[in-house]
């Protein structure tokens, strides 16, 4: 069974940094794309950053220049390095991946359980 597990969230002061990690496990044939989403209280879930297996990246305008996404396809991990954090970055951050499992050979979206990031003085 495919699983995504995030780690690295926590409380940080404005201007600080955090690194989120996400590990995929289970019967995985291929990972073609990994993404980070976030959802703040009372708001819709939004895409923060994405990366393809070929290394193409995309960022939301609000985080471009401050956040960096990376992916290690061999280790089946993605990381989100977050710098110059602002209070408005406070949210639950979710890992998402397009994975082809060995059980079905059809790509599908998988989600982690989320990790809380709080930016506050």
Short mmCIF file of C-alpha atoms in Angstrom, two decimals:
data_model
loop_
_atom_site.label_atom_id
_atom_site.label_comp_id
_atom_site.label_asym_id
_atom_site.label_seq_id
_atom_site.Cartn_x
_atom_site.Cartn_y
_atom_site.Cartn_z
CA UNK A 1 0.00 0.00 0.00
CA UNK A 2 1.40 3.38 -1.03
CA UNK A 3 1.89 5.91 1.76
CA UNK A 4 3.22 9.45 1.98
CA UNK A 5 4.55 10.65 5.34
CA UNK A 6 5.52 14.26 6.00
CA UNK A 7 7.82 15.56 8.71
CA UNK A 8 9.56 18.76 9.72
CA UNK A 9 6.74 21.08 10.64
CA UNK A 10 6.72 23.19 13.76
CA UNK A 11 6.74 26.66 15.25
CA UNK A 12 9.14 29.25 13.86
CA UNK A 13 9.55 32.99 14.25
CA UNK A 14 8.95 35.34 11.32
CA UNK A 15 12.03 35.44 9.13
CA UNK A 16 13.04 31.95 10.15
CA UNK A 17 13.44 28.77 8.14
CA UNK A 18 12.03 25.26 8.13
CA UNK A 19 12.58 22.18 6.02
CA UNK A 20 9.70 19.83 5.31
CA UNK A 21 10.30 16.30 4.10
CA UNK A 22 8.02 13.71 2.57
CA UNK A 23 8.80 10.04 2.07
CA UNK A 24 6.83 7.72 -0.19
CA UNK A 25 6.72 4.02 0.63
CA UNK A 26 4.96 0.88 -0.48
CA UNK A 27 4.74 -0.83 -3.82
CA UNK A 28 5.83 1.99 -6.11
CA UNK A 29 6.64 1.54 -9.77
CA UNK A 30 7.16 5.18 -10.64
CA UNK A 31 6.81 8.71 -9.22
CA UNK A 32 6.31 11.30 -11.94
CA UNK A 33 5.58 14.41 -9.90
CA UNK A 34 5.65 15.55 -6.30
CA UNK A 35 3.94 18.64 -4.90
CA UNK A 36 3.43 20.55 -1.69
CA UNK A 37 0.07 22.08 -0.88
CA UNK A 38 -1.01 24.06 2.14
CA UNK A 39 -4.28 24.90 3.78
CA UNK A 40 -4.73 27.72 6.26
CA UNK A 41 -7.74 27.88 8.58
CA UNK A 42 -10.82 29.03 6.71
CA UNK A 43 -9.07 28.92 3.35
CA UNK A 44 -8.96 26.51 0.45
CA UNK A 45 -6.02 24.22 -0.10
CA UNK A 46 -3.50 25.84 -2.43
CA UNK A 47 -0.57 24.57 -4.44
CA UNK A 48 2.73 25.82 -3.04
CA UNK A 49 5.33 24.10 -5.19
CA UNK A 50 5.72 21.20 -7.58
CA UNK A 51 8.54 19.26 -9.17
CA UNK A 52 8.63 16.65 -11.91
CA UNK A 53 10.92 13.68 -12.21
CA UNK A 54 12.84 15.63 -14.84
CA UNK A 55 13.43 18.43 -12.35
CA UNK A 56 11.02 21.04 -13.65
CA UNK A 57 9.73 23.17 -10.80
CA UNK A 58 6.84 25.55 -10.31
CA UNK A 59 6.02 27.83 -7.39
CA UNK A 60 3.11 29.87 -6.18
CA UNK A 61 3.80 33.57 -6.55
CA UNK A 62 3.56 34.11 -2.80
CA UNK A 63 6.51 31.78 -2.08
CA UNK A 64 8.70 32.18 -5.16
CA UNK A 65 12.20 33.17 -4.15
CA UNK A 66 11.68 32.03 -0.55
CA UNK A 67 10.81 28.32 -0.91
CA UNK A 68 12.74 25.64 -2.77
CA UNK A 69 11.39 22.22 -3.68
CA UNK A 70 13.62 19.25 -4.37
CA UNK A 71 13.09 15.60 -5.18
CA UNK A 72 15.16 12.46 -4.88
CA UNK A 73 13.42 9.96 -7.10
CA UNK A 74 15.65 7.08 -6.04
CA UNK A 75 14.92 7.69 -2.37
CA UNK A 76 11.28 8.52 -3.16
CA UNK A 77 11.46 11.75 -1.18
CA UNK A 78 10.69 15.40 -1.66
CA UNK A 79 11.72 18.33 0.49
CA UNK A 80 10.50 21.88 0.80
CA UNK A 81 13.06 24.36 2.10
CA UNK A 82 11.24 27.40 3.43
CA UNK A 83 13.14 30.61 4.14
CA UNK A 84 12.08 34.10 5.22
CA UNK A 85 8.90 32.68 6.66
CA UNK A 86 5.96 35.00 7.24
CA UNK A 87 2.91 34.67 9.49
CA UNK A 88 0.80 34.20 6.37
CA UNK A 89 2.74 31.00 5.64
CA UNK A 90 1.03 29.43 8.65
CA UNK A 91 -0.92 26.40 7.45
CA UNK A 92 -1.06 22.64 7.35
CA UNK A 93 1.32 21.53 4.61
CA UNK A 94 0.46 18.43 2.59
CA UNK A 95 2.65 16.31 0.40
CA UNK A 96 1.12 15.06 -2.84
CA UNK A 97 2.56 12.74 -5.44
CA UNK A 98 1.53 11.22 -8.73
CA UNK A 99 2.51 7.60 -8.27
CA UNK A 100 2.13 4.49 -10.36
CA UNK A 101 1.73 1.65 -7.88
CA UNK A 102 2.81 -1.88 -8.65
CA UNK A 103 -0.70 -3.09 -7.87
CA UNK A 104 -2.52 -1.26 -10.66
CA UNK A 105 0.09 0.11 -13.06
CA UNK A 106 -2.07 3.25 -13.39
CA UNK A 107 -0.86 6.61 -12.04
CA UNK A 108 -2.91 8.19 -9.27
CA UNK A 109 -2.74 11.01 -6.76
CA UNK A 110 -1.62 10.18 -3.24
CA UNK A 111 -1.65 12.45 -0.19
CA UNK A 112 0.14 12.62 3.11
CA UNK A 113 -1.56 13.37 6.40
CA UNK A 114 -0.19 16.90 6.64
CA UNK A 115 2.22 18.69 8.95
CA UNK A 116 1.54 21.94 10.79
CA UNK A 117 3.71 24.98 10.16
CA UNK A 118 3.14 27.96 12.44
CA UNK A 119 4.98 31.23 11.93
CA UNK A 120 4.59 33.46 14.95
CA UNK A 121 6.58 35.64 17.28
#
